[in-house]
Short mmCIF file of C-alpha atoms in Angstrom, two decimals:
data_model
loop_
_atom_site.label_atom_id
_atom_site.label_comp_id
_atom_site.label_asym_id
_atom_site.label_seq_id
_atom_site.Cartn_x
_atom_site.Cartn_y
_atom_site.Cartn_z
CA UNK A 1 -11.18 10.95 35.15
CA UNK A 2 -7.71 9.13 35.35
CA UNK A 3 -4.86 10.75 33.08
CA UNK A 4 -2.62 8.36 31.49
CA UNK A 5 0.55 9.90 30.52
CA UNK A 6 2.61 8.92 27.39
CA UNK A 7 4.88 6.61 29.06
CA UNK A 8 2.00 4.72 30.62
CA UNK A 9 0.33 4.69 27.19
CA UNK A 10 3.64 3.35 26.04
CA UNK A 11 3.71 0.38 28.35
CA UNK A 12 0.03 -0.45 27.50
CA UNK A 13 1.01 -0.56 23.69
CA UNK A 14 4.06 -2.62 24.24
CA UNK A 15 1.69 -5.11 26.30
CA UNK A 16 -0.98 -5.32 23.42
CA UNK A 17 1.53 -5.63 20.86
CA UNK A 18 3.64 -8.48 22.42
CA UNK A 19 6.67 -6.19 22.74
CA UNK A 20 7.09 -6.39 26.61
CA UNK A 21 7.93 -10.38 26.32
CA UNK A 22 7.64 -12.49 23.50
CA UNK A 23 4.39 -14.34 23.60
CA UNK A 24 3.94 -18.40 23.36
CA UNK A 25 1.75 -18.11 20.39
CA UNK A 26 1.27 -19.64 16.80
CA UNK A 27 1.66 -17.35 13.77
CA UNK A 28 -2.24 -17.12 13.31
CA UNK A 29 -2.68 -16.67 17.14
CA UNK A 30 -0.23 -14.01 16.88
CA UNK A 31 -1.62 -12.27 13.78
CA UNK A 32 -4.94 -12.45 15.17
CA UNK A 33 -4.09 -10.86 18.30
CA UNK A 34 -2.52 -8.11 16.81
CA UNK A 35 -5.27 -7.32 14.23
CA UNK A 36 -3.31 -8.12 11.37
CA UNK A 37 0.16 -7.03 10.26
CA UNK A 38 0.78 -4.05 7.61
CA UNK A 39 2.54 -6.37 4.84
CA UNK A 40 3.02 -4.36 1.76
CA UNK A 41 6.61 -5.21 1.63
CA UNK A 42 6.34 -8.95 1.71
CA UNK A 43 9.42 -9.86 3.94
CA UNK A 44 8.72 -7.30 6.75
CA UNK A 45 6.39 -9.31 8.54
CA UNK A 46 8.87 -11.78 9.45
CA UNK A 47 10.86 -9.32 11.56
CA UNK A 48 7.66 -8.12 12.84
CA UNK A 49 6.63 -11.69 14.29
CA UNK A 50 10.14 -12.61 15.29
CA UNK A 51 10.15 -9.62 17.61
CA UNK A 52 6.94 -10.73 19.17
CA UNK A 53 6.72 -14.64 18.97
CA UNK A 54 8.81 -17.07 21.08
CA UNK A 55 11.10 -19.36 18.90
CA UNK A 56 9.60 -17.86 15.71
CA UNK A 57 11.23 -19.37 12.67
CA UNK A 58 10.16 -17.97 9.13
CA UNK A 59 9.05 -21.47 8.01
CA UNK A 60 6.41 -21.02 10.57
CA UNK A 61 4.80 -18.04 8.69
CA UNK A 62 5.64 -19.77 5.28
CA UNK A 63 3.14 -22.81 6.66
CA UNK A 64 0.64 -20.56 7.68
CA UNK A 65 0.42 -18.83 4.29
CA UNK A 66 0.50 -22.30 2.31
CA UNK A 67 -1.87 -23.81 4.48
CA UNK A 68 -4.07 -20.93 3.86
CA UNK A 69 -4.91 -20.02 7.61
CA UNK A 70 -2.87 -16.67 7.02
CA UNK A 71 -3.65 -14.46 3.99
CA UNK A 72 -2.35 -11.51 2.24
CA UNK A 73 -5.16 -9.07 1.25
CA UNK A 74 -6.05 -5.28 1.02
CA UNK A 75 -8.05 -4.30 3.94
CA UNK A 76 -7.20 -1.87 6.52
CA UNK A 77 -6.72 1.94 4.82
CA UNK A 78 -6.57 -0.14 1.41
CA UNK A 79 -3.15 -1.37 2.30
CA UNK A 80 -1.88 -4.98 1.92
CA UNK A 81 -1.97 -6.40 5.39
CA UNK A 82 -1.31 -10.09 6.77
CA UNK A 83 -4.61 -11.30 8.59
CA UNK A 84 -6.01 -14.80 9.51
CA UNK A 85 -8.36 -16.34 6.96
CA UNK A 86 -11.22 -15.84 9.62
CA UNK A 87 -10.56 -12.11 10.05
CA UNK A 88 -10.58 -11.41 6.32
CA UNK A 89 -13.88 -13.60 5.57
CA UNK A 90 -15.54 -11.44 8.46
CA UNK A 91 -13.91 -8.33 7.81
CA UNK A 92 -13.80 -8.06 4.06
CA UNK A 93 -17.31 -6.80 3.31
CA UNK A 94 -17.13 -4.24 6.06
CA UNK A 95 -14.41 -2.64 4.42
CA UNK A 96 -15.84 -2.70 0.81
CA UNK A 97 -17.16 0.99 0.65
CA UNK A 98 -13.71 2.35 1.91
CA UNK A 99 -11.67 0.50 -0.61
CA UNK A 100 -13.83 1.81 -3.48
CA UNK A 101 -13.58 5.17 -2.17
CA UNK A 102 -10.02 5.18 -1.82
CA UNK A 103 -9.54 4.30 -5.54
CA UNK A 104 -11.90 6.74 -6.57
CA UNK A 105 -10.04 9.52 -4.38
CA UNK A 106 -7.24 9.03 -7.03
CA UNK A 107 -9.08 7.92 -10.09
CA UNK A 108 -12.69 9.59 -9.85
CA UNK A 109 -12.28 11.19 -13.30
CA UNK A 110 -10.80 7.84 -14.98
CA UNK A 111 -13.69 6.03 -13.63
CA UNK A 112 -16.42 8.04 -14.33
CA UNK A 113 -19.45 6.08 -15.86
CA UNK A 114 -17.80 3.04 -14.70
CA UNK A 115 -20.66 0.77 -12.65
CA UNK A 116 -18.74 -0.55 -10.08
CA UNK A 117 -20.87 -3.41 -9.33
CA UNK A 118 -20.79 -4.72 -12.79
CA UNK A 119 -17.14 -4.32 -12.81
CA UNK A 120 -17.09 -6.65 -9.67
CA UNK A 121 -19.26 -9.23 -11.25
CA UNK A 122 -17.01 -9.49 -14.14
CA UNK A 123 -13.98 -9.55 -12.29
CA UNK A 124 -15.22 -12.49 -10.28
CA UNK A 125 -15.94 -14.09 -13.54
CA UNK A 126 -12.61 -13.71 -14.61
CA UNK A 127 -11.18 -15.42 -11.38
CA UNK A 128 -13.93 -17.93 -11.28
CA UNK A 129 -11.59 -20.58 -12.53
CA UNK A 130 -9.40 -20.63 -9.27
CA UNK A 131 -6.21 -19.88 -11.39
CA UNK A 132 -4.14 -16.64 -10.25
CA UNK A 133 -3.75 -13.68 -12.23
CA UNK A 134 -1.71 -10.64 -12.27
CA UNK A 135 -3.80 -7.28 -11.93
CA UNK A 136 -2.47 -6.80 -15.52
CA UNK A 137 -3.80 -10.13 -16.85
CA UNK A 138 -7.19 -9.35 -15.05
CA UNK A 139 -7.42 -6.11 -16.97
CA UNK A 140 -6.63 -7.73 -20.13
CA UNK A 141 -9.78 -9.87 -19.83
CA UNK A 142 -11.65 -6.64 -19.06
CA UNK A 143 -10.31 -4.07 -21.27
CA UNK A 144 -12.86 -4.42 -23.93
CA UNK A 145 -15.78 -3.66 -21.60
CA UNK A 146 -14.21 -0.30 -20.49
CA UNK A 147 -11.78 0.78 -23.35
CA UNK A 148 -11.56 4.18 -22.10
CA UNK A 149 -10.25 3.51 -18.70
CA UNK A 150 -6.61 3.35 -17.92
CA UNK A 151 -4.95 0.12 -17.05
CA UNK A 152 -3.91 1.35 -13.68
CA UNK A 153 -7.35 2.79 -12.59
CA UNK A 154 -9.07 -0.39 -13.85
CA UNK A 155 -6.99 -2.57 -12.05
CA UNK A 156 -6.84 -0.90 -8.73
CA UNK A 157 -10.54 -1.00 -8.57
CA UNK A 158 -10.82 -4.63 -9.42
CA UNK A 159 -8.82 -5.41 -6.57
CA UNK A 160 -10.67 -2.99 -4.38
CA UNK A 161 -14.10 -4.52 -5.63
CA UNK A 162 -13.37 -8.06 -5.55
CA UNK A 163 -12.08 -9.90 -2.60
CA UNK A 164 -9.04 -11.65 -3.45
CA UNK A 165 -5.77 -12.44 -1.71
CA UNK A 166 -2.09 -12.56 -3.00
CA UNK A 167 -1.35 -15.88 -3.38
CA UNK A 168 1.95 -17.43 -2.34
CA UNK A 169 5.16 -17.63 -3.18
CA UNK A 170 4.29 -13.88 -2.74
CA UNK A 171 5.00 -13.29 1.03
CA UNK A 172 7.27 -16.31 1.38
CA UNK A 173 10.60 -16.14 3.08
CA UNK A 174 13.38 -14.82 0.86
CA UNK A 175 10.94 -15.28 -2.04
CA UNK A 176 10.83 -12.82 -4.84
CA UNK A 177 7.62 -13.18 -6.76
CA UNK A 178 5.20 -11.06 -8.45
CA UNK A 179 1.61 -10.21 -7.05
CA UNK A 180 -1.01 -12.69 -8.34
CA UNK A 181 -4.54 -12.79 -7.19
CA UNK A 182 -6.96 -15.44 -6.52
CA UNK A 183 -10.57 -15.01 -5.03
CA UNK A 184 -10.47 -15.14 -1.43
CA UNK A 185 -13.58 -17.56 -0.98
CA UNK A 186 -12.01 -19.93 -3.35
CA UNK A 187 -8.60 -19.76 -1.27
CA UNK A 188 -9.95 -20.30 1.98
CA UNK A 189 -12.81 -22.48 1.31
CA UNK A 190 -15.57 -19.98 2.45
CA UNK A 191 -17.63 -17.27 1.14
CA UNK A 192 -16.98 -13.48 2.25
CA UNK A 193 -19.78 -12.76 5.02
CA UNK A 194 -21.83 -10.56 3.61
CA UNK A 195 -23.11 -7.03 5.16
CA UNK A 196 -26.19 -7.31 7.40
CA UNK A 197 -28.11 -4.17 6.35
CA UNK A 198 -30.30 -3.89 9.90
CA UNK A 199 -28.15 -1.30 11.29
CA UNK A 200 -26.66 -3.66 13.96
CA UNK A 201 -23.13 -2.99 12.33
CA UNK A 202 -21.85 -6.31 14.22
CA UNK A 203 -18.44 -6.00 12.46
CA UNK A 204 -17.89 -2.59 13.27
CA UNK A 205 -18.25 -3.44 17.11
CA UNK A 206 -16.16 -6.14 16.82
CA UNK A 207 -13.59 -4.04 15.15
CA UNK A 208 -13.88 -1.50 17.92
CA UNK A 209 -13.14 -4.19 20.55
CA UNK A 210 -10.32 -6.03 18.57
CA UNK A 211 -8.61 -2.65 18.12
CA UNK A 212 -8.74 -1.88 21.42
CA UNK A 213 -7.48 -5.19 22.80
CA UNK A 214 -4.44 -4.71 20.33
CA UNK A 215 -3.65 -0.91 20.73
CA UNK A 216 -5.62 0.66 23.36
CA UNK A 217 -6.16 2.78 25.67
CA UNK A 218 -6.94 5.09 22.12
CA UNK A 219 -8.86 7.70 20.97
CA UNK A 220 -11.79 7.27 18.30
CA UNK A 221 -9.57 9.22 15.62
CA UNK A 222 -6.96 6.47 16.52
CA UNK A 223 -9.15 3.63 15.67
CA UNK A 224 -10.25 5.36 12.47
CA UNK A 225 -6.39 6.16 11.34
CA UNK A 226 -5.91 2.54 11.78
CA UNK A 227 -8.72 0.86 9.95
CA UNK A 228 -9.85 3.87 7.54
CA UNK A 229 -13.26 3.21 7.97
CA UNK A 230 -15.83 5.86 8.43
CA UNK A 231 -19.20 5.26 10.15
CA UNK A 232 -17.72 3.73 13.38
CA UNK A 233 -19.04 6.32 15.88
CA UNK A 234 -21.99 4.49 16.14
CA UNK A 235 -20.17 1.11 16.90
CA UNK A 236 -18.38 2.89 19.25
CA UNK A 237 -21.46 4.20 20.84
CA UNK A 238 -23.01 0.84 20.79
CA UNK A 239 -20.29 -0.75 22.91
CA UNK A 240 -19.48 2.34 25.02
CA UNK A 241 -21.13 0.87 28.27
CA UNK A 242 -18.87 -2.15 27.71
CA UNK A 243 -15.51 0.38 28.05
CA UNK A 244 -13.53 2.36 30.46
CA UNK A 245 -12.50 5.88 29.65
CA UNK A 246 -9.19 7.77 30.37
CA UNK A 247 -7.79 11.00 29.57
CA UNK A 248 -4.31 11.71 27.85
CA UNK A 249 -2.11 14.57 28.98
CA UNK A 250 -3.79 16.78 26.15
CA UNK A 251 -7.22 16.32 27.74
CA UNK A 252 -8.35 13.59 24.99
CA UNK A 253 -10.61 10.89 25.69
CA UNK A 254 -9.25 7.46 25.70
CA UNK A 255 -11.59 4.28 25.21
CA UNK A 256 -10.30 0.85 26.67
CA UNK A 257 -11.65 -2.51 27.60
CA UNK A 258 -11.81 -2.98 31.06
CA UNK A 259 -9.57 -6.08 31.69
CA UNK A 260 -6.89 -5.11 29.11
CA UNK A 261 -3.44 -4.95 30.55
CA UNK A 262 -2.20 -1.45 31.49
CA UNK A 263 1.36 -1.98 33.10
CA UNK A 264 3.27 0.05 35.55
CA UNK A 265 4.85 2.72 33.76
CA UNK A 266 7.85 1.90 35.06
CA UNK A 267 7.76 -1.59 33.90
CA UNK A 268 11.12 -2.56 31.91
CA UNK A 269 10.89 -2.68 28.42
CA UNK A 270 13.54 -4.71 26.29
CA UNK A 271 14.97 -3.48 22.96
CA UNK A 272 13.11 -4.23 19.89
CA UNK A 273 13.64 -4.09 16.37
CA UNK A 274 10.77 -3.52 14.52
CA UNK A 275 10.20 -3.56 10.52
CA UNK A 276 8.93 -1.21 8.20
CA UNK A 277 5.61 -0.08 8.79
CA UNK A 278 5.12 -1.70 11.93
CA UNK A 279 1.47 -1.93 13.70
CA UNK A 280 3.03 -0.37 17.06
CA UNK A 281 3.43 2.86 15.27
CA UNK A 282 1.03 2.94 12.39
CA UNK A 283 -1.90 1.85 14.43
CA UNK A 284 -2.22 5.51 15.68
CA UNK A 285 -3.11 8.87 14.53
CA UNK A 286 -1.25 10.38 17.40
CA UNK A 287 1.75 8.42 17.73
CA UNK A 288 3.49 10.36 20.64
CA UNK A 289 3.16 7.29 22.74
CA UNK A 290 6.19 5.40 20.96
CA UNK A 291 7.97 7.92 18.53
CA UNK A 292 9.04 11.62 19.27
CA UNK A 293 7.04 14.05 16.87
CA UNK A 294 10.46 14.81 14.89
CA UNK A 295 10.81 11.38 13.98
CA UNK A 296 7.13 10.74 13.26
CA UNK A 297 7.72 10.29 9.58
CA UNK A 298 10.21 7.39 9.74
CA UNK A 299 8.10 4.49 9.55
CA UNK A 300 5.78 6.09 7.00
CA UNK A 301 9.06 6.35 5.01
CA UNK A 302 9.82 2.87 5.35
CA UNK A 303 12.43 3.33 7.82
CA UNK A 304 13.13 0.17 10.01
CA UNK A 305 13.23 1.20 13.80
CA UNK A 306 14.65 0.03 17.19
CA UNK A 307 12.94 0.56 20.45
CA UNK A 308 14.89 1.39 23.44
CA UNK A 309 13.11 1.65 26.67
CA UNK A 310 10.07 1.29 24.71
CA UNK A 311 10.35 4.18 22.27
CA UNK A 312 11.72 4.84 18.59
CA UNK A 313 15.69 5.36 19.70
CA UNK A 314 17.46 4.68 16.22
CA UNK A 315 16.75 3.02 12.56
CA UNK A 316 18.28 -0.16 11.28
CA UNK A 317 19.24 -1.66 7.93
CA UNK A 318 21.07 -4.62 6.60
CA UNK A 319 24.67 -3.86 5.45
CA UNK A 320 26.93 -6.14 3.56
CA UNK A 321 28.27 -7.58 7.03
CA UNK A 322 25.09 -7.67 9.13
CA UNK A 323 22.87 -5.34 10.58
CA UNK A 324 23.65 -1.81 10.71
CA UNK A 325 21.90 0.39 13.62
CA UNK A 326 21.90 4.30 13.38
CA UNK A 327 20.73 6.25 16.77
CA UNK A 328 18.61 9.00 16.87
CA UNK A 329 19.86 10.01 20.49
CA UNK A 330 22.81 9.22 22.31
CA UNK A 331 22.63 5.61 23.79
CA UNK A 332 24.11 4.86 27.10
CA UNK A 333 26.70 2.13 27.63
CA UNK A 334 23.99 -0.43 28.50
CA UNK A 335 21.64 0.45 25.96
CA UNK A 336 24.27 0.08 23.11
CA UNK A 337 25.27 -3.52 24.87
CA UNK A 338 21.22 -3.97 24.79
CA UNK A 339 20.78 -3.26 21.17
CA UNK A 340 23.89 -4.98 19.89
CA UNK A 341 22.81 -8.15 21.92
CA UNK A 342 19.34 -8.21 20.17
CA UNK A 343 21.17 -7.00 16.78
CA UNK A 344 23.06 -10.12 16.79
CA UNK A 345 19.92 -12.30 17.18
CA UNK A 346 18.32 -10.46 14.25
CA UNK A 347 21.20 -10.65 12.26
CA UNK A 348 21.40 -14.51 12.94
CA UNK A 349 17.71 -14.62 11.68
CA UNK A 350 18.30 -12.55 8.42
CA UNK A 351 21.57 -14.49 7.69
CA UNK A 352 20.22 -18.24 8.62
CA UNK A 353 22.24 -18.42 11.28
CA UNK A 354 25.35 -17.51 9.46
CA UNK A 355 26.48 -13.93 10.23
CA UNK A 356 25.91 -12.22 13.47
CA UNK A 357 27.58 -8.76 12.75
CA UNK A 358 25.96 -5.78 14.40
CA UNK A 359 27.50 -2.41 13.95
CA UNK A 360 26.02 0.76 15.74
CA UNK A 361 27.11 3.96 14.36
CA UNK A 362 27.93 7.08 16.43
CA UNK A 363 25.01 9.23 17.05
#
C-alpha cells in the first residue's frame, strides 16, 4: 500500500482547502466545497475566504448571508459554522443526537427530567412567528415550564434541539451584533430534511464523501474529529468500495476519493494568512500534516496563523498600524519578503484599502 508522508498530505490538504491557488468560485460554492467554515468568531470567515477565493470582497459574504444562501448555525462538533442553506437543511437532522449529547455532557444534572422532545416543540412554538430572539428571550418564555433548570443550561439545549440560524446582522462585515435566532426552515424557506430510519444513512455516506473531498486523504478518526458524529463507521464501510486507501508514515490507514487531487509533494505553496479556528488545521485529529506538534494548540486557542511553504510558521494579529507577524521559526529572506507581500494585501482588506503596514517581528 502506498505510503504518503506529511509533505504529500500537506499538499493534498492545501489543494482541497483552496490554499495552493485562489479559486474562481462564488462564496456559496466555496463554502460548499470546504464543507463549511468554523465561525464562532463572526469576522474570521472573511479572512478564510479571502485566502481562498480569487477577487474576494467582504460584500460577497454579506450578500450570501443576507440572501439566505449561506447561514450561521451550530453544526459540526456543536460549533457555529458557516454553511450553505442546502447543507444546513440536509445535515441538521443527522447532527441532532450529537448536539443533544454534547449539551448533556455539560448540563446533564441540571437537565435531568427535562423531556427534550417537549422542549424542542416548545422552542419551535416560541419562534413560530418568524421573529428573531436572543437565547435569553427564548428561555424567558419557557422558564415557567421548567422552573428548576438554569437559564444557561436550558438556553443551550433549546439551540441544540431546535434547528435555528443566527440571523444577520450577526456575521456581517465589521458589524458588532448579538446572537438572535430564527427557525432554519423559516429563514431558508425549506423544511429540515428528516432522518430516514431505514438504516441506509444517506446523509452519513454523503458526509464521508464530502469530508474526503475537502480534507482527504484522512483517517476515520480525522473524520470523526471534524464532525463529532458517532455512528459513521457504518457509513464508511458502505462507501469503502468507492474509495482508495493509503498509509501514513505511522502506518495508519488513510481513506480518499480516487480522483481527488494529490499534488506532487514538491508543488510550491504560497504564503497564506489563516483566521482563528481555520478548517485546514481543525479538520483533523492528527494535525501533523500542517502544524508541528509543539504548536498544535495555537488554532484551538484562537491564534491566527501564517502558512509558509504550507506549514504553520508564524502567528499574526492586527496592531495599531497594520498587521503584525510573529514568526515561530526563523524565516529566510525570500520567505520574509513573501510574508510581507501577502500581509500587505491582507492589511489592505482589513483597513478597507487604507493601511498596508506589515511588521514582521524578530524570530
